[in-house]
CSV table of C-alpha atoms and ligand atoms in Angstrom, one decimal:
chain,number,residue,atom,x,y,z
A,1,UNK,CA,72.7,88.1,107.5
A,2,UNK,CA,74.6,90.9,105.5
A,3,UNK,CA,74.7,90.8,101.9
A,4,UNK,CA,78.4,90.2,100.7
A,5,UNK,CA,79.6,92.6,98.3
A,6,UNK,CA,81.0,90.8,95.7
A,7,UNK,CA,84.6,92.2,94.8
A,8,UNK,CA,85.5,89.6,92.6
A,9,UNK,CA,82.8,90.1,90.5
A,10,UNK,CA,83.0,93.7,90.2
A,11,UNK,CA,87.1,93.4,89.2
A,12,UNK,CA,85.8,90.8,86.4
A,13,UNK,CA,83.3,93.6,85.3
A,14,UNK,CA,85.7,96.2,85.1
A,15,UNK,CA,88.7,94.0,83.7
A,16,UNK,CA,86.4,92.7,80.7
A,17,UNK,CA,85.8,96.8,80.3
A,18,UNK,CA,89.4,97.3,80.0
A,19,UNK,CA,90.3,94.4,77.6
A,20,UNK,CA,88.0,96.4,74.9
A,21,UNK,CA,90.2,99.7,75.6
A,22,UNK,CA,93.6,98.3,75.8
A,23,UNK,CA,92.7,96.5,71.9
A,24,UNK,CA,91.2,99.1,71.0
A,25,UNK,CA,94.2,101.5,72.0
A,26,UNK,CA,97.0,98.6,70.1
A,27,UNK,CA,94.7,99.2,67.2
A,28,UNK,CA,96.1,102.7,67.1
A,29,UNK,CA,99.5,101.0,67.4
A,30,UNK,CA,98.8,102.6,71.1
A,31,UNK,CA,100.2,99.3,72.7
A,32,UNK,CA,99.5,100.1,76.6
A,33,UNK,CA,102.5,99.9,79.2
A,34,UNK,CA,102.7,99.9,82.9
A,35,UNK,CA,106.3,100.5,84.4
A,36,UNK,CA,107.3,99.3,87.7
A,37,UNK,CA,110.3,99.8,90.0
A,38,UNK,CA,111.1,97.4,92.7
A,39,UNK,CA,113.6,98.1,95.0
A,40,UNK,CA,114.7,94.5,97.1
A,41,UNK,CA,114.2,94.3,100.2
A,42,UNK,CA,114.5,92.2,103.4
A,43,UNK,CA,111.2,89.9,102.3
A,44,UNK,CA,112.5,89.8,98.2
A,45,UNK,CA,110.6,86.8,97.5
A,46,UNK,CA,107.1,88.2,98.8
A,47,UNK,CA,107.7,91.6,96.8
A,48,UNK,CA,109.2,89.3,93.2
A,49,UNK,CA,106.0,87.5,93.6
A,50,UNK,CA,103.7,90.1,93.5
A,51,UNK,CA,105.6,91.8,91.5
A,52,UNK,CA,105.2,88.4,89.3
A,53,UNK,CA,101.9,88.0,89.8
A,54,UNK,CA,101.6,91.8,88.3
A,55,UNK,CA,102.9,90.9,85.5
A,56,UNK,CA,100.7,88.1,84.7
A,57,UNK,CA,97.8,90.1,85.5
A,58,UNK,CA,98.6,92.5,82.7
A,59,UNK,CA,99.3,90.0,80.6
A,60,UNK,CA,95.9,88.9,80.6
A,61,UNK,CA,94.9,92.2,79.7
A,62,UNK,CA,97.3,92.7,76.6
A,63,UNK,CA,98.7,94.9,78.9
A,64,UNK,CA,102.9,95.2,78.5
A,65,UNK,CA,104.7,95.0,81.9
A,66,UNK,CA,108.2,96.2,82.4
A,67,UNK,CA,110.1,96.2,85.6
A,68,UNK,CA,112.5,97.9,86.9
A,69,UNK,CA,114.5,96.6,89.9
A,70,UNK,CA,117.3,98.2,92.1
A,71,UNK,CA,119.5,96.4,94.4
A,72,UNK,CA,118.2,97.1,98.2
A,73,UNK,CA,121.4,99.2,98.5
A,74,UNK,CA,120.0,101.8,96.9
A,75,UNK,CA,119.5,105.4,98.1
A,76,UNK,CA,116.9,107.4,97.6
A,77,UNK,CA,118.8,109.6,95.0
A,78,UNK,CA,119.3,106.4,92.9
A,79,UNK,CA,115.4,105.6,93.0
A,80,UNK,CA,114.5,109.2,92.0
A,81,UNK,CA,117.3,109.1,89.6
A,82,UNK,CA,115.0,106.3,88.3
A,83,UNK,CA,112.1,108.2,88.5
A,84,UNK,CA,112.6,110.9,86.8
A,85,UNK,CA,114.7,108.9,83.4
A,86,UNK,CA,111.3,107.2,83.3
A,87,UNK,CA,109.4,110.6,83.5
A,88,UNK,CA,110.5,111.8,80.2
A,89,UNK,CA,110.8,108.5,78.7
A,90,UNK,CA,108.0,108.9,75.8
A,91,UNK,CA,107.5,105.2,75.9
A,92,UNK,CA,106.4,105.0,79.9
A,93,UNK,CA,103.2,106.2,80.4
A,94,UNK,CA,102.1,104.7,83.6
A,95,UNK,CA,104.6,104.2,85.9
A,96,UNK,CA,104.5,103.2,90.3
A,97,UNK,CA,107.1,102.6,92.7
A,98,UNK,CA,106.4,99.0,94.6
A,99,UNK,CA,106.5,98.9,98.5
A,100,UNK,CA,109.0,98.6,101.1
A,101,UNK,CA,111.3,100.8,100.4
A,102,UNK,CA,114.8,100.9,102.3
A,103,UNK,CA,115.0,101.6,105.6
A,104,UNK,CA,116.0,106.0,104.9
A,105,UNK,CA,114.5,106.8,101.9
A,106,UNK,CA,111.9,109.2,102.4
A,107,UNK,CA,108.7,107.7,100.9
A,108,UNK,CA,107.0,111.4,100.4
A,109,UNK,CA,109.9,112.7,98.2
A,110,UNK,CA,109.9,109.3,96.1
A,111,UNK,CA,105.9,109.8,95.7
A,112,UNK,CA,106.6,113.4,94.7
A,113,UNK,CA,108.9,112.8,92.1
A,114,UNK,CA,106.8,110.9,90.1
A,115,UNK,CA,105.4,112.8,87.0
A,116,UNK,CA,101.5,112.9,88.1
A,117,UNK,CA,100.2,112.0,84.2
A,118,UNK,CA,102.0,108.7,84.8
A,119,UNK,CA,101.3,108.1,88.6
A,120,UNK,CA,98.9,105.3,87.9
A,121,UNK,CA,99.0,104.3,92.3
A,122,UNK,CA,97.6,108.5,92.6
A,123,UNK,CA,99.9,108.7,95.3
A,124,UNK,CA,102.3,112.3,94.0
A,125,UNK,CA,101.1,115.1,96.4
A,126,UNK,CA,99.4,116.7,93.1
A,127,UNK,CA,97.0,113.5,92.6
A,128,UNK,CA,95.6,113.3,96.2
A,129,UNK,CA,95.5,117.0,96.5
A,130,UNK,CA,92.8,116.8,93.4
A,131,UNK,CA,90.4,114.3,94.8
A,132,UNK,CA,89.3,117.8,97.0
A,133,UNK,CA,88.6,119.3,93.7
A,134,UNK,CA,87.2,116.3,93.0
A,135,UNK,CA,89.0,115.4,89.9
A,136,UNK,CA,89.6,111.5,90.3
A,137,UNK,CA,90.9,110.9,87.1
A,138,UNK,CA,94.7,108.9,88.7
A,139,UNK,CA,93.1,108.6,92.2
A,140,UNK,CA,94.7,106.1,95.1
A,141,UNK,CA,93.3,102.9,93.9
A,142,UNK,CA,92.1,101.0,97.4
A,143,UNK,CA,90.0,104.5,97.7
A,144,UNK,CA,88.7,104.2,94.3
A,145,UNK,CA,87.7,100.3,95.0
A,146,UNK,CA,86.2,101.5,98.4
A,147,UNK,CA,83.6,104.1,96.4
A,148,UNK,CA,82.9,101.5,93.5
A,149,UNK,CA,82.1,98.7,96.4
A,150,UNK,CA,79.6,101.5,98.3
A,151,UNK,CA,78.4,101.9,94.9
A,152,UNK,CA,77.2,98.2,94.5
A,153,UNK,CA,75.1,98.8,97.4
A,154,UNK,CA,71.8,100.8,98.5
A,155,UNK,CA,73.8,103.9,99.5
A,156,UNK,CA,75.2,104.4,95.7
A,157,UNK,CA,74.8,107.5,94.0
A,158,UNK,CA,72.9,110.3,95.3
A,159,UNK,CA,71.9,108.2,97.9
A,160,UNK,CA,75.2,108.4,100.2
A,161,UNK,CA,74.3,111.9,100.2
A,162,UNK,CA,74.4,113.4,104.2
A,163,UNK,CA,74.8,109.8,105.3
A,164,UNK,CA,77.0,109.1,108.2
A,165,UNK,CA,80.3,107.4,107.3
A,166,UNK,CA,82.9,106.6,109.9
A,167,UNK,CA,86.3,105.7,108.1
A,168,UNK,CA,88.5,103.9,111.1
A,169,UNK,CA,92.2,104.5,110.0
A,170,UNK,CA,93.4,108.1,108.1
A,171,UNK,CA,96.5,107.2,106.7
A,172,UNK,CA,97.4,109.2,104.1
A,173,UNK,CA,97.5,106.9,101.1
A,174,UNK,CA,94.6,105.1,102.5
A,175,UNK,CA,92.2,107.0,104.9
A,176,UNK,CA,92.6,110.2,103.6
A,177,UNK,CA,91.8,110.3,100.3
A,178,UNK,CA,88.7,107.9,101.0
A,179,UNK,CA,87.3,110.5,103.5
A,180,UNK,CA,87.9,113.4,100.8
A,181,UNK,CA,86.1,111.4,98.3
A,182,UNK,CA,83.2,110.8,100.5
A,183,UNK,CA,83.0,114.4,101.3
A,184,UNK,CA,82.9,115.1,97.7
A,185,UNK,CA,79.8,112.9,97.7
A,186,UNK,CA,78.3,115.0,100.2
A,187,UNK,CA,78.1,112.4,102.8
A,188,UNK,CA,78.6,113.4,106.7
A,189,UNK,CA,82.2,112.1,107.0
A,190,UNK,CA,83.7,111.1,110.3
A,191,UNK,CA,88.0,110.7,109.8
A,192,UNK,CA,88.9,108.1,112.8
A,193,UNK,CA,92.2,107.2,114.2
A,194,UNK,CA,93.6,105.2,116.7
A,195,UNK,CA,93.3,108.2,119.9
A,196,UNK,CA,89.7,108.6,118.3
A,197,UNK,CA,87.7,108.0,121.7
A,198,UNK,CA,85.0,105.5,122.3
A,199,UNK,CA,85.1,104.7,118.7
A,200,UNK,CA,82.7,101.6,118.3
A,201,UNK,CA,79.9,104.4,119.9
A,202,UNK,CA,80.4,106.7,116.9
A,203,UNK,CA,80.8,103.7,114.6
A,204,UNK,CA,77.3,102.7,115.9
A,205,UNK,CA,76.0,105.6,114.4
A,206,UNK,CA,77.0,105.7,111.3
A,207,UNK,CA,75.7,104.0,107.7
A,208,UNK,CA,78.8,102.8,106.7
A,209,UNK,CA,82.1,101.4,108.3
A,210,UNK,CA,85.3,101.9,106.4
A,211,UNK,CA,87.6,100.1,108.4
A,212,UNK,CA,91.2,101.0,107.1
A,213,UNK,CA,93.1,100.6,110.7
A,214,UNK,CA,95.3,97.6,109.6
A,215,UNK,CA,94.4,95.9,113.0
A,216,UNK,CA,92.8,92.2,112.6
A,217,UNK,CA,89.6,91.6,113.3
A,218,UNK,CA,89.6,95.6,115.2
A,219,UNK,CA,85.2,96.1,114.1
A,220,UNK,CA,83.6,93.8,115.9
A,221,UNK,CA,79.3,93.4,115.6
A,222,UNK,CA,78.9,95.8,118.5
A,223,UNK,CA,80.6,98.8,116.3
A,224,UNK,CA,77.7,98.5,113.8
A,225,UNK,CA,74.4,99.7,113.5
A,226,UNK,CA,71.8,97.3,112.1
A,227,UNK,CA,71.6,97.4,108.2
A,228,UNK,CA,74.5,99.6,108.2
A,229,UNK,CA,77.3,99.2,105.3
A,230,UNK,CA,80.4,97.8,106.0
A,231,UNK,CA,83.5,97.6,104.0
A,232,UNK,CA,87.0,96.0,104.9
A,233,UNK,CA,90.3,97.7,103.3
A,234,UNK,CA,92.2,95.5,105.8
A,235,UNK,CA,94.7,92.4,104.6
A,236,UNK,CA,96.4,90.1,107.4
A,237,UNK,CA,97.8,86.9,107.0
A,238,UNK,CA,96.6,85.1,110.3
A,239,UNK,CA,97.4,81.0,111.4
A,240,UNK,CA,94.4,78.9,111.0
A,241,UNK,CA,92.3,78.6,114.3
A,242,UNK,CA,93.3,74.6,115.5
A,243,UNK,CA,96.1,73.8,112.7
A,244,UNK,CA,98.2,72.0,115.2
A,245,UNK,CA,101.8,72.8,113.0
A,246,UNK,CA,100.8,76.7,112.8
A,247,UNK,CA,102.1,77.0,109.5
A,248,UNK,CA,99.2,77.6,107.9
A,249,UNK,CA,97.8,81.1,107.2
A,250,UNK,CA,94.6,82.7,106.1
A,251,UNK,CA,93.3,86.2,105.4
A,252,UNK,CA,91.3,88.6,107.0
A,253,UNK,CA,90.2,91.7,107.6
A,254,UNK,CA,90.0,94.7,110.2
A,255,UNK,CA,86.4,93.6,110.0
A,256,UNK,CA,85.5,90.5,112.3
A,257,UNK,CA,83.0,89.0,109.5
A,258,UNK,CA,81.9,86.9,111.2
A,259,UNK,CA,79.8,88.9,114.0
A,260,UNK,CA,79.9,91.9,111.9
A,261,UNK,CA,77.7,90.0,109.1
A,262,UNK,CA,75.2,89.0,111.7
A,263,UNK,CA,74.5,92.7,112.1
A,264,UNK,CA,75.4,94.6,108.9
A,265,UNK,CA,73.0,95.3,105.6
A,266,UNK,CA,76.4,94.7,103.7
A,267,UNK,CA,79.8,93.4,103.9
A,268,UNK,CA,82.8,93.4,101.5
A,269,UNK,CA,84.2,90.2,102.7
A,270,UNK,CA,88.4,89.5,102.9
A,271,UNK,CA,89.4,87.9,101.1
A,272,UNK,CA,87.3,88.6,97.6
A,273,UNK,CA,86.3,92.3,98.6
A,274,UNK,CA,88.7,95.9,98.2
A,275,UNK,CA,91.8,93.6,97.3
A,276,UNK,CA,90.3,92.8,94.0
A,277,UNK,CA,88.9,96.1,93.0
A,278,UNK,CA,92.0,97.3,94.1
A,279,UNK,CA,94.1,95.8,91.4
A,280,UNK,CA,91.6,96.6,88.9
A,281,UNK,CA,91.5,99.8,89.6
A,282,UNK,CA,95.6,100.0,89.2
A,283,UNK,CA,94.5,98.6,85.7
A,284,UNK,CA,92.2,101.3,84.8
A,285,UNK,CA,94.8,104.3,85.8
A,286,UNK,CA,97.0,102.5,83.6
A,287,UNK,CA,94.6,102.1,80.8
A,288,UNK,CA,93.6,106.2,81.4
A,289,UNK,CA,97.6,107.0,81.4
A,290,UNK,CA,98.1,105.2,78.4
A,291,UNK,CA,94.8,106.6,76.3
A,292,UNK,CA,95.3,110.3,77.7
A,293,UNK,CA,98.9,110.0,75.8
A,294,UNK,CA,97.5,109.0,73.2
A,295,UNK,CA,95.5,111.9,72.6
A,296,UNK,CA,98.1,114.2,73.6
A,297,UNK,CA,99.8,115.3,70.4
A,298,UNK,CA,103.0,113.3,69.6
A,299,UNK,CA,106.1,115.5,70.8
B,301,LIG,P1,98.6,102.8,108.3
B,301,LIG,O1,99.3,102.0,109.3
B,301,LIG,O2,99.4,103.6,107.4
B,301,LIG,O3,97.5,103.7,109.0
B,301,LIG,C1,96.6,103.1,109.9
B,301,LIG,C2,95.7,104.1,110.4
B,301,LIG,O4,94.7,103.5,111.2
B,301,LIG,C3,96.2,105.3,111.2
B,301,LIG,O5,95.5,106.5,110.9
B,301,LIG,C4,96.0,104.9,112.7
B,301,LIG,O6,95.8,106.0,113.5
B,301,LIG,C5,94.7,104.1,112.5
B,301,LIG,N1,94.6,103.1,113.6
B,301,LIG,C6,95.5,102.2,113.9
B,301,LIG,N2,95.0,101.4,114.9
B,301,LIG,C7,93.8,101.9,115.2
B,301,LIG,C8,92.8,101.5,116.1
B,301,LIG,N3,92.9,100.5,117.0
B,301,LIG,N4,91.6,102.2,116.1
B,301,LIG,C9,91.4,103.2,115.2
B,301,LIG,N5,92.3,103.6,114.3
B,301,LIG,C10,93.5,102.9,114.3
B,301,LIG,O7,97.8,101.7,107.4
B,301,LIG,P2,97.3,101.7,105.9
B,301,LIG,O8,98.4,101.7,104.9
B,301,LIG,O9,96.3,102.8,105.7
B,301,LIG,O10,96.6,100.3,105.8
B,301,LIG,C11,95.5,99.9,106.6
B,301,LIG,C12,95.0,98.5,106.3
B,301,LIG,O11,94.6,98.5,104.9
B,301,LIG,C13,96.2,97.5,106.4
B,301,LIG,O12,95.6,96.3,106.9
B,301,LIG,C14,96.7,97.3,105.0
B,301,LIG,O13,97.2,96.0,104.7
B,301,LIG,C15,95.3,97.5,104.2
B,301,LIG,N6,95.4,97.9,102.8
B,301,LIG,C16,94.7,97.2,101.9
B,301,LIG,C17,94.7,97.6,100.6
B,301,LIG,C18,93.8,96.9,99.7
B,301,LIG,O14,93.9,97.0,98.5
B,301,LIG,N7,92.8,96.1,100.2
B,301,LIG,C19,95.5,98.6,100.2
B,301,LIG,C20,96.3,99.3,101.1
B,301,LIG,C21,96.2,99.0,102.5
């Protein structure tokens, strides 16, 4: 059976790391900030409680959470409007724009308006272009959390080096920037998408499964080689097999853990896997925001 990669833990590693930097940051009277906007949309309760949920998080971490909403009339001009008052704002230093946004508004230019020294998601076209100069410093955080799981397995380090990865999904938030990061590591990277053909024969191949397709339960055991690392970007919310009212949800994964873990070496399970890591790594671009302003000289 694989070994389950335990996200959870790793977040609770790298969340105690953080609650030394953001005290020892207020201790500079360097109290650390993240800055949200939400703009509502048709599901306004899911986004409010995450947004919510957010907040508590950074609470935790003596982290200060301000949010911004807009009504879900609001055109894109509005939102970069938004954007770029919060840009030169000396008090926001880490700021991200929460998802949906209205039906029209051009997600590239909102990404793009957002001053990169504050883009704490790494989403502005000058973040992701640096991950292929291999300066990760505001990276996309499910990319970051899908390196520091690899790295809690054999392959970490050097030894991903001219290993064969096969990343199933290439968005470009997503995908992407994993598949320049791994090149960076010098492993033998394989970008997959849904016209790849006769995927599960290259996924066979390869040490490690990224699967980022955001298709349930799309890697089954037959896609992977024995031994071979397996990690699950994927989130669905799926009924529970035999609940009779069909109310009831659960999560999973583009990874089919269950036959997939009678095959793999090791598995980031769903829930408890990326989503975690994830989160924290949104906490630690917020915590290098804030402590790279603080060593920029005051204005
Ligand atoms: P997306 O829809 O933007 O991109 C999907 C990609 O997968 C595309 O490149 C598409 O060609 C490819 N694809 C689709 N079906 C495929 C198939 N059958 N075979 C091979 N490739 C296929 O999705 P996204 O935003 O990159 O998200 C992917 C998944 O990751 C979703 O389930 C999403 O919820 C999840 N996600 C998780 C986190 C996290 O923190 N864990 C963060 C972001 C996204």
């Amino acid at each position: 059976m694989a070994t389950l990669i335990d996200g959870s833990a790793v977040a609770a590693r790298i969340r105690q790391n953080l609650r030394a930097r953001v005290d020892a940051l207020a201790a500079q009277n360097r109290p650390v900030r993240l800055d949200a906007i939400l703009v509502s949309s048709a599901d306004e309760t899911a986004a409010h409680v995450y947004a919510q949920n957010q907040a508590r998080t950074c609470k935790s971490l003596g982290i200060d959470y301000a949010l911004h909403e807009l009504p879900a009339v609001a055109s894109q001009r509005e939102i970069v409007q938004l954007i770029r008052r919060l840009n030169t704002d000396p008090n926001v230093h880490a700021l991200m724009v929460h998802m949906p946004l209205p039906p029209g508004v051009d997600i590239y230019t909102v990404r793009a308006a957002i001053d990169p020294a504050k883009d704490v998601e790494g989403v502005s076209p000058a973040n992701i272009g640096a991950i292929v100069y291999e300066h990760t410093s505001l990276a996309p955080c499910t990319a970051l959390a899908v390196m520091r799981l690899i790295d809690e397995t054999p392959l970490a380090g050097d030894a991903i080096k001219g290993k064969r990865v096969v990343i199933v999904g290439a968005s470009d938030i997503v995908g992407k920037p994993i598949a320049a990061m791994l090149m960076g590591r010098e492993a033998t990277v394989m970008s997959c998408n849904k016209f790849t053909d006769d995927l599960p024969a290259l996924a066979r191949e390869a040490e490690i499964v990224v699967a980022a397709a955001g298709v349930a339960h799309l890697v089954t055991a037959d896609w992977v080689k024995p031994g071979a690392v397996v990690v699950d970007v994927g989130i669905h919310r799926v009924p529970v097999t035999g609940d009779p009212t069909g109310v009831k949800l659960r999560t999973v994964g583009d990874v089919d853990a269950d036959s997939v873990s009678t095959v793999a070496g090791w598995l980031s399970p769903v829930p408890g896997g990326v989503g975690p890591v994830t989160v924290a790594m949104l906490l630690a671009n917020v915590v290098a925001a804030a402590a790279t302003a603080a060593a920029a000289p005051d204005e």
